[in-house]
């Protein structure tokens, strides 16, 4: 499918590269493509970034039939621009779409759209240390109709924005609070998808935690509230008595993170014993008390690798690794960001050149 391009005549304001707030400044162009039942996906186009016309009865506004993705484009020291594992995002969005009864976006058109849009706005890919162009593909139901069933029309859209660190702490350790009242996702639900509803469900507890000074909430499973799941903006991993342990994806309520998958592959190659399994909150707290919890960190596209320095649970705070970034966390950060920004060779074929 040929992508038609309409260039902007009004370039948008740009942030100061050394202080880019996450998700605030959007680049000049966006990609759009429509879906109509009986016709399929059609009219792929790049147009100036701007508001979308929406009917108040648009089904997404009422029933949340919408999914999204998050990936980044990186500028190398030589000035090239590359994506990191975009086909993983494309495949994950296909799984999210299936769960939400949204027609899958053809993978070849999706990849072409990512590359064409990023190449067109290549001068929006920042070059200051630790900055990148965050790419947000999303698809949502557009039928103007009230009634709970799948829409017959959809819009697939990709917007991009230059970003710095997701957390104001940067690579400094974050404080997280284990949430034992509210839940984010349940077995059989949408937890494994990237749908806005999962994030909406997390807001209330996250706001309370933020007011208490925590960066994020660490969610427990939605059935027994006994097992560690994820942080919402990140997956979590622990180094417990020398072994790497992370919550299993089997419950279907944890997001299959691409940085998670990357980290687990590297850790296995480095010779660590890696366990994807249920981790009870009791096991984690006991390990924090007896010193066998050696390191804790989060993984995510936006957050990359984020050390966890303190865990709060039921009125007590447990400090991990003296609130310092640990050696495994640091090695993962250096290796993954090294490959993403082209400082290290990419022996896995994870990067995809754009221009
Ligand atoms: C990402 O890591 O790309 C996400 O979508 C998380 C979001 C909270 C920014």
GROMACS .gro file of C-alpha atoms and ligand atoms in nm:
model
  364
    1UNK     CA    1   0.000   0.000   0.000
    2UNK     CA    2   0.138   0.342  -0.093
    3UNK     CA    3   0.146   0.601   0.183
    4UNK     CA    4   0.047   0.949   0.066
    5UNK     CA    5   0.234   1.235   0.234
    6UNK     CA    6   0.107   1.586   0.303
    7UNK     CA    7   0.382   1.797   0.459
    8UNK     CA    8   0.315   2.055   0.723
    9UNK     CA    9   0.343   2.425   0.640
   10UNK     CA   10   0.351   2.521   1.010
   11UNK     CA   11   0.638   2.349   1.196
   12UNK     CA   12   0.561   2.286   1.561
   13UNK     CA   13   0.748   2.425   1.863
   14UNK     CA   14   1.043   2.214   1.977
   15UNK     CA   15   1.161   2.143   2.330
   16UNK     CA   16   1.505   2.216   2.471
   17UNK     CA   17   1.684   1.882   2.410
   18UNK     CA   18   1.848   1.890   2.751
   19UNK     CA   19   1.515   1.913   2.937
   20UNK     CA   20   1.247   1.725   2.747
   21UNK     CA   21   0.940   1.642   2.956
   22UNK     CA   22   0.803   1.297   2.865
   23UNK     CA   23   0.510   1.292   2.622
   24UNK     CA   24   0.454   1.665   2.591
   25UNK     CA   25   0.595   1.788   2.258
   26UNK     CA   26   0.467   1.619   1.943
   27UNK     CA   27   0.648   1.615   1.611
   28UNK     CA   28   0.525   1.772   1.287
   29UNK     CA   29   0.347   1.475   1.130
   30UNK     CA   30   0.127   1.178   1.211
   31UNK     CA   31   0.028   0.863   1.025
   32UNK     CA   32  -0.339   0.774   0.975
   33UNK     CA   33  -0.514   0.476   0.816
   34UNK     CA   34  -0.886   0.386   0.816
   35UNK     CA   35  -1.062   0.055   0.849
   36UNK     CA   36  -1.408  -0.007   0.712
   37UNK     CA   37  -1.583  -0.344   0.746
   38UNK     CA   38  -1.602  -0.509   0.402
   39UNK     CA   39  -1.319  -0.293   0.267
   40UNK     CA   40  -1.038  -0.358   0.517
   41UNK     CA   41  -0.757  -0.113   0.599
   42UNK     CA   42  -0.731   0.168   0.346
   43UNK     CA   43  -0.598   0.519   0.277
   44UNK     CA   44  -0.263   0.509   0.459
   45UNK     CA   45  -0.144   0.869   0.483
   46UNK     CA   46   0.092   1.101   0.665
   47UNK     CA   47  -0.051   1.442   0.744
   48UNK     CA   48   0.042   1.736   0.970
   49UNK     CA   49  -0.003   1.653   1.341
   50UNK     CA   50  -0.333   1.795   1.461
   51UNK     CA   51  -0.676   1.730   1.614
   52UNK     CA   52  -0.888   1.439   1.494
   53UNK     CA   53  -1.258   1.492   1.415
   54UNK     CA   54  -1.464   1.278   1.658
   55UNK     CA   55  -1.837   1.226   1.695
   56UNK     CA   56  -1.953   1.249   2.060
   57UNK     CA   57  -2.103   0.904   2.002
   58UNK     CA   58  -1.765   0.761   1.891
   59UNK     CA   59  -1.767   0.411   2.046
   60UNK     CA   60  -1.419   0.440   2.193
   61UNK     CA   61  -1.530   0.724   2.419
   62UNK     CA   62  -1.795   0.498   2.573
   63UNK     CA   63  -1.669   0.140   2.554
   64UNK     CA   64  -1.289   0.185   2.532
   65UNK     CA   65  -1.234  -0.038   2.230
   66UNK     CA   66  -0.881   0.087   2.170
   67UNK     CA   67  -0.524  -0.040   2.201
   68UNK     CA   68  -0.181   0.121   2.179
   69UNK     CA   69   0.191   0.052   2.161
   70UNK     CA   70   0.509   0.229   2.262
   71UNK     CA   71   0.852   0.209   2.098
   72UNK     CA   72   1.140   0.445   2.031
   73UNK     CA   73   1.368   0.570   1.754
   74UNK     CA   74   1.729   0.635   1.859
   75UNK     CA   75   1.995   0.859   1.707
   76UNK     CA   76   2.340   0.700   1.696
   77UNK     CA   77   2.666   0.892   1.743
   78UNK     CA   78   2.714   0.881   1.363
   79UNK     CA   79   2.376   1.052   1.317
   80UNK     CA   80   2.185   0.745   1.193
   81UNK     CA   81   1.832   0.677   1.321
   82UNK     CA   82   1.721   0.326   1.422
   83UNK     CA   83   1.424   0.147   1.579
   84UNK     CA   84   1.452  -0.125   1.846
   85UNK     CA   85   1.260  -0.451   1.788
   86UNK     CA   86   0.960  -0.288   1.612
   87UNK     CA   87   0.829  -0.624   1.492
   88UNK     CA   88   0.777  -0.721   1.859
   89UNK     CA   89   0.550  -0.418   1.905
   90UNK     CA   90   0.364  -0.504   1.585
   91UNK     CA   91   0.309  -0.862   1.702
   92UNK     CA   92   0.201  -0.752   2.051
   93UNK     CA   93  -0.048  -0.505   1.908
   94UNK     CA   94  -0.193  -0.787   1.695
   95UNK     CA   95  -0.252  -0.986   2.018
   96UNK     CA   96  -0.407  -0.681   2.187
   97UNK     CA   97  -0.631  -0.625   1.882
   98UNK     CA   98  -0.749  -0.986   1.887
   99UNK     CA   99  -0.856  -0.959   2.252
  100UNK     CA  100  -1.043  -0.632   2.190
  101UNK     CA  101  -1.205  -0.754   1.863
  102UNK     CA  102  -1.016  -0.494   1.657
  103UNK     CA  103  -0.903  -0.595   1.306
  104UNK     CA  104  -0.526  -0.653   1.295
  105UNK     CA  105  -0.316  -0.391   1.116
  106UNK     CA  106  -0.116  -0.569   0.840
  107UNK     CA  107   0.241  -0.604   0.970
  108UNK     CA  108   0.409  -0.489   0.648
  109UNK     CA  109   0.202  -0.168   0.628
  110UNK     CA  110   0.262  -0.106   1.000
  111UNK     CA  111   0.643  -0.135   0.967
  112UNK     CA  112   0.643   0.079   0.652
  113UNK     CA  113   0.434   0.342   0.833
  114UNK     CA  114   0.677   0.351   1.129
  115UNK     CA  115   0.983   0.389   0.907
  116UNK     CA  116   0.824   0.644   0.671
  117UNK     CA  117   0.694   0.864   0.953
  118UNK     CA  118   1.020   0.855   1.150
  119UNK     CA  119   1.224   0.927   0.837
  120UNK     CA  120   1.000   1.223   0.749
  121UNK     CA  121   1.038   1.367   1.101
  122UNK     CA  122   1.399   1.247   1.142
  123UNK     CA  123   1.512   1.591   1.256
  124UNK     CA  124   1.281   1.544   1.559
  125UNK     CA  125   1.493   1.250   1.682
  126UNK     CA  126   1.701   1.423   1.951
  127UNK     CA  127   2.070   1.363   2.000
  128UNK     CA  128   2.130   1.475   2.361
  129UNK     CA  129   2.233   1.187   2.595
  130UNK     CA  130   1.946   0.954   2.698
  131UNK     CA  131   1.694   1.115   2.462
  132UNK     CA  132   1.497   0.945   2.188
  133UNK     CA  133   1.183   0.982   1.976
  134UNK     CA  134   0.899   0.798   2.150
  135UNK     CA  135   0.655   0.648   1.900
  136UNK     CA  136   0.294   0.589   1.999
  137UNK     CA  137   0.091   0.379   1.753
  138UNK     CA  138  -0.275   0.330   1.850
  139UNK     CA  139  -0.597   0.205   1.698
  140UNK     CA  140  -0.947   0.285   1.812
  141UNK     CA  141  -1.312   0.223   1.725
  142UNK     CA  142  -1.477   0.508   1.537
  143UNK     CA  143  -1.838   0.398   1.482
  144UNK     CA  144  -2.078   0.674   1.587
  145UNK     CA  145  -2.309   0.441   1.771
  146UNK     CA  146  -2.419   0.355   2.125
  147UNK     CA  147  -2.446  -0.018   2.187
  148UNK     CA  148  -2.196  -0.263   2.327
  149UNK     CA  149  -2.052  -0.454   2.032
  150UNK     CA  150  -1.741  -0.430   1.818
  151UNK     CA  151  -1.719  -0.127   1.591
  152UNK     CA  152  -1.728  -0.161   1.212
  153UNK     CA  153  -1.483   0.124   1.154
  154UNK     CA  154  -1.144   0.208   1.312
  155UNK     CA  155  -0.863   0.458   1.285
  156UNK     CA  156  -0.497   0.354   1.315
  157UNK     CA  157  -0.278   0.646   1.409
  158UNK     CA  158   0.093   0.693   1.487
  159UNK     CA  159   0.222   1.004   1.664
  160UNK     CA  160   0.576   1.066   1.784
  161UNK     CA  161   0.737   1.285   2.049
  162UNK     CA  162   1.096   1.355   2.152
  163UNK     CA  163   1.153   1.237   2.509
  164UNK     CA  164   1.406   1.229   2.789
  165UNK     CA  165   1.373   1.011   3.101
  166UNK     CA  166   1.027   0.879   3.187
  167UNK     CA  167   1.086   0.912   3.560
  168UNK     CA  168   1.218   1.243   3.693
  169UNK     CA  169   1.464   1.027   3.895
  170UNK     CA  170   1.637   0.922   3.567
  171UNK     CA  171   1.861   0.628   3.660
  172UNK     CA  172   1.834   0.699   4.033
  173UNK     CA  173   1.646   0.430   4.225
  174UNK     CA  174   1.267   0.473   4.260
  175UNK     CA  175   1.040   0.407   4.560
  176UNK     CA  176   0.746   0.179   4.488
  177UNK     CA  177   0.450   0.082   4.703
  178UNK     CA  178   0.293  -0.265   4.694
  179UNK     CA  179  -0.081  -0.215   4.652
  180UNK     CA  180  -0.288  -0.455   4.858
  181UNK     CA  181  -0.640  -0.308   4.819
  182UNK     CA  182  -0.697  -0.222   4.454
  183UNK     CA  183  -0.611  -0.439   4.151
  184UNK     CA  184  -0.504  -0.356   3.795
  185UNK     CA  185  -0.603  -0.669   3.604
  186UNK     CA  186  -0.748  -1.014   3.660
  187UNK     CA  187  -0.698  -1.359   3.516
  188UNK     CA  188  -0.892  -1.388   3.189
  189UNK     CA  189  -0.909  -1.010   3.147
  190UNK     CA  190  -0.711  -0.758   2.944
  191UNK     CA  191  -0.394  -0.735   3.157
  192UNK     CA  192  -0.172  -0.883   2.882
  193UNK     CA  193  -0.290  -0.625   2.628
  194UNK     CA  194  -0.185  -0.264   2.593
  195UNK     CA  195  -0.531  -0.115   2.625
  196UNK     CA  196  -0.612   0.215   2.790
  197UNK     CA  197  -0.853   0.049   3.032
  198UNK     CA  198  -0.563  -0.121   3.215
  199UNK     CA  199  -0.405   0.218   3.272
  200UNK     CA  200  -0.736   0.381   3.371
  201UNK     CA  201  -0.781   0.106   3.631
  202UNK     CA  202  -0.440   0.192   3.777
  203UNK     CA  203  -0.493   0.566   3.822
  204UNK     CA  204  -0.675   0.580   4.155
  205UNK     CA  205  -0.423   0.374   4.352
  206UNK     CA  206  -0.132   0.541   4.168
  207UNK     CA  207  -0.255   0.890   4.262
  208UNK     CA  208  -0.277   0.793   4.627
  209UNK     CA  209   0.072   0.637   4.613
  210UNK     CA  210   0.217   0.945   4.440
  211UNK     CA  211   0.073   1.174   4.707
  212UNK     CA  212   0.256   0.959   4.961
  213UNK     CA  213   0.584   1.010   4.773
  214UNK     CA  214   0.607   0.685   4.573
  215UNK     CA  215   0.694   0.680   4.203
  216UNK     CA  216   0.470   0.388   4.120
  217UNK     CA  217   0.246   0.112   4.250
  218UNK     CA  218   0.360  -0.250   4.241
  219UNK     CA  219   0.048  -0.452   4.162
  220UNK     CA  220  -0.044  -0.788   4.309
  221UNK     CA  221  -0.251  -1.046   4.120
  222UNK     CA  222  -0.618  -0.961   4.095
  223UNK     CA  223  -0.750  -1.292   4.228
  224UNK     CA  224  -0.569  -1.370   4.555
  225UNK     CA  225  -0.368  -1.046   4.590
  226UNK     CA  226  -0.081  -1.270   4.685
  227UNK     CA  227   0.159  -1.269   4.387
  228UNK     CA  228   0.369  -0.986   4.243
  229UNK     CA  229   0.258  -0.881   3.894
  230UNK     CA  230   0.398  -0.558   3.746
  231UNK     CA  231   0.433  -0.185   3.800
  232UNK     CA  232   0.194  -0.073   3.523
  233UNK     CA  233   0.450   0.133   3.336
  234UNK     CA  234   0.713  -0.142   3.379
  235UNK     CA  235   0.762  -0.514   3.437
  236UNK     CA  236   0.965  -0.604   3.745
  237UNK     CA  237   1.263  -0.832   3.807
  238UNK     CA  238   1.445  -0.929   4.121
  239UNK     CA  239   1.785  -1.080   4.197
  240UNK     CA  240   1.707  -1.324   4.474
  241UNK     CA  241   2.001  -1.517   4.619
  242UNK     CA  242   2.192  -1.496   4.291
  243UNK     CA  243   1.899  -1.600   4.069
  244UNK     CA  244   1.694  -1.371   3.847
  245UNK     CA  245   1.324  -1.400   3.923
  246UNK     CA  246   1.036  -1.226   3.742
  247UNK     CA  247   0.658  -1.279   3.746
  248UNK     CA  248   0.541  -1.536   3.491
  249UNK     CA  249   0.315  -1.426   3.205
  250UNK     CA  250   0.096  -1.736   3.248
  251UNK     CA  251  -0.181  -1.557   3.442
  252UNK     CA  252  -0.249  -1.336   3.138
  253UNK     CA  253  -0.267  -1.031   3.362
  254UNK     CA  254   0.093  -0.913   3.315
  255UNK     CA  255   0.204  -0.718   3.006
  256UNK     CA  256   0.454  -0.915   2.794
  257UNK     CA  257   0.713  -0.638   2.787
  258UNK     CA  258   0.964  -0.614   2.504
  259UNK     CA  259   1.235  -0.474   2.732
  260UNK     CA  260   1.145  -0.761   2.972
  261UNK     CA  261   1.198  -1.015   2.693
  262UNK     CA  262   1.525  -0.846   2.590
  263UNK     CA  263   1.656  -0.840   2.949
  264UNK     CA  264   1.566  -1.206   3.010
  265UNK     CA  265   1.748  -1.311   2.692
  266UNK     CA  266   2.061  -1.115   2.787
  267UNK     CA  267   2.058  -1.244   3.145
  268UNK     CA  268   2.030  -1.604   3.021
  269UNK     CA  269   2.320  -1.546   2.778
  270UNK     CA  270   2.525  -1.402   3.066
  271UNK     CA  271   2.482  -1.730   3.252
  272UNK     CA  272   2.225  -1.631   3.516
  273UNK     CA  273   1.959  -1.875   3.622
  274UNK     CA  274   1.637  -1.699   3.514
  275UNK     CA  275   1.303  -1.802   3.663
  276UNK     CA  276   0.968  -1.682   3.528
  277UNK     CA  277   0.731  -1.790   3.802
  278UNK     CA  278   0.486  -1.680   4.067
  279UNK     CA  279   0.658  -1.469   4.335
  280UNK     CA  280   0.448  -1.425   4.645
  281UNK     CA  281   0.464  -1.095   4.826
  282UNK     CA  282   0.554  -1.295   5.140
  283UNK     CA  283   0.857  -1.445   4.961
  284UNK     CA  284   0.968  -1.100   4.843
  285UNK     CA  285   0.933  -0.940   5.185
  286UNK     CA  286   1.112  -1.232   5.356
  287UNK     CA  287   1.398  -1.194   5.104
  288UNK     CA  288   1.412  -0.818   5.168
  289UNK     CA  289   1.432  -0.890   5.544
  290UNK     CA  290   1.699  -1.163   5.531
  291UNK     CA  291   1.916  -0.982   5.273
  292UNK     CA  292   1.868  -1.229   4.987
  293UNK     CA  293   1.685  -0.963   4.781
  294UNK     CA  294   2.003  -0.833   4.618
  295UNK     CA  295   1.857  -0.612   4.344
  296UNK     CA  296   1.520  -0.504   4.206
  297UNK     CA  297   1.450  -0.319   3.883
  298UNK     CA  298   1.177  -0.237   3.636
  299UNK     CA  299   1.190  -0.282   3.258
  300UNK     CA  300   0.987  -0.088   3.002
  301UNK     CA  301   1.018   0.098   2.674
  302UNK     CA  302   0.954   0.435   2.835
  303UNK     CA  303   1.144   0.363   3.158
  304UNK     CA  304   1.416   0.139   2.996
  305UNK     CA  305   1.578  -0.014   3.310
  306UNK     CA  306   1.482   0.155   3.633
  307UNK     CA  307   1.639   0.049   3.966
  308UNK     CA  308   1.399   0.002   4.255
  309UNK     CA  309   1.557   0.133   4.575
  310UNK     CA  310   1.272   0.100   4.822
  311UNK     CA  311   0.963  -0.116   4.848
  312UNK     CA  312   0.680  -0.013   5.081
  313UNK     CA  313   0.437  -0.278   5.205
  314UNK     CA  314   0.178  -0.264   5.482
  315UNK     CA  315   0.332   0.027   5.669
  316UNK     CA  316   0.698  -0.076   5.637
  317UNK     CA  317   0.971   0.032   5.395
  318UNK     CA  318   1.229  -0.218   5.273
  319UNK     CA  319   1.548  -0.076   5.121
  320UNK     CA  320   1.709  -0.270   4.835
  321UNK     CA  321   2.089  -0.268   4.782
  322UNK     CA  322   2.135   0.037   5.009
  323UNK     CA  323   1.926   0.243   4.764
  324UNK     CA  324   2.204   0.208   4.504
  325UNK     CA  325   2.182   0.081   4.147
  326UNK     CA  326   2.310  -0.279   4.158
  327UNK     CA  327   2.564  -0.436   3.920
  328UNK     CA  328   2.313  -0.648   3.724
  329UNK     CA  329   2.072  -0.354   3.686
  330UNK     CA  330   2.360  -0.138   3.570
  331UNK     CA  331   2.490  -0.396   3.321
  332UNK     CA  332   2.142  -0.440   3.174
  333UNK     CA  333   2.098  -0.063   3.141
  334UNK     CA  334   2.438  -0.019   2.976
  335UNK     CA  335   2.391  -0.313   2.739
  336UNK     CA  336   2.034  -0.239   2.628
  337UNK     CA  337   2.086   0.135   2.588
  338UNK     CA  338   2.426   0.064   2.424
  339UNK     CA  339   2.256  -0.146   2.154
  340UNK     CA  340   1.965   0.101   2.119
  341UNK     CA  341   2.190   0.404   2.067
  342UNK     CA  342   2.440   0.207   1.854
  343UNK     CA  343   2.727   0.230   2.106
  344UNK     CA  344   2.749  -0.152   2.120
  345UNK     CA  345   2.732  -0.401   1.834
  346UNK     CA  346   2.386  -0.551   1.779
  347UNK     CA  347   2.466  -0.921   1.751
  348UNK     CA  348   2.097  -1.015   1.795
  349UNK     CA  349   1.963  -0.816   1.498
  350UNK     CA  350   1.734  -0.615   1.727
  351UNK     CA  351   1.783  -0.276   1.564
  352UNK     CA  352   1.614  -0.172   1.238
  353UNK     CA  353   1.773   0.117   1.047
  354UNK     CA  354   1.548   0.403   0.934
  355UNK     CA  355   1.788   0.651   0.781
  356LIG     C1  356   0.587   0.228   2.741
  356LIG     O1  357   0.677   0.187   2.816
  356LIG     O2  358   0.608   0.248   2.621
  356LIG     C2  359   0.452   0.253   2.791
  356LIG     O3  360   0.361   0.251   2.714
  356LIG     C3  361   0.433   0.286   2.931
  356LIG     C4  362   0.364   0.417   2.945
  356LIG     C5  363   0.330   0.432   3.088
  356LIG     C6  364   0.445   0.532   2.897
   0.00000   0.00000   0.00000
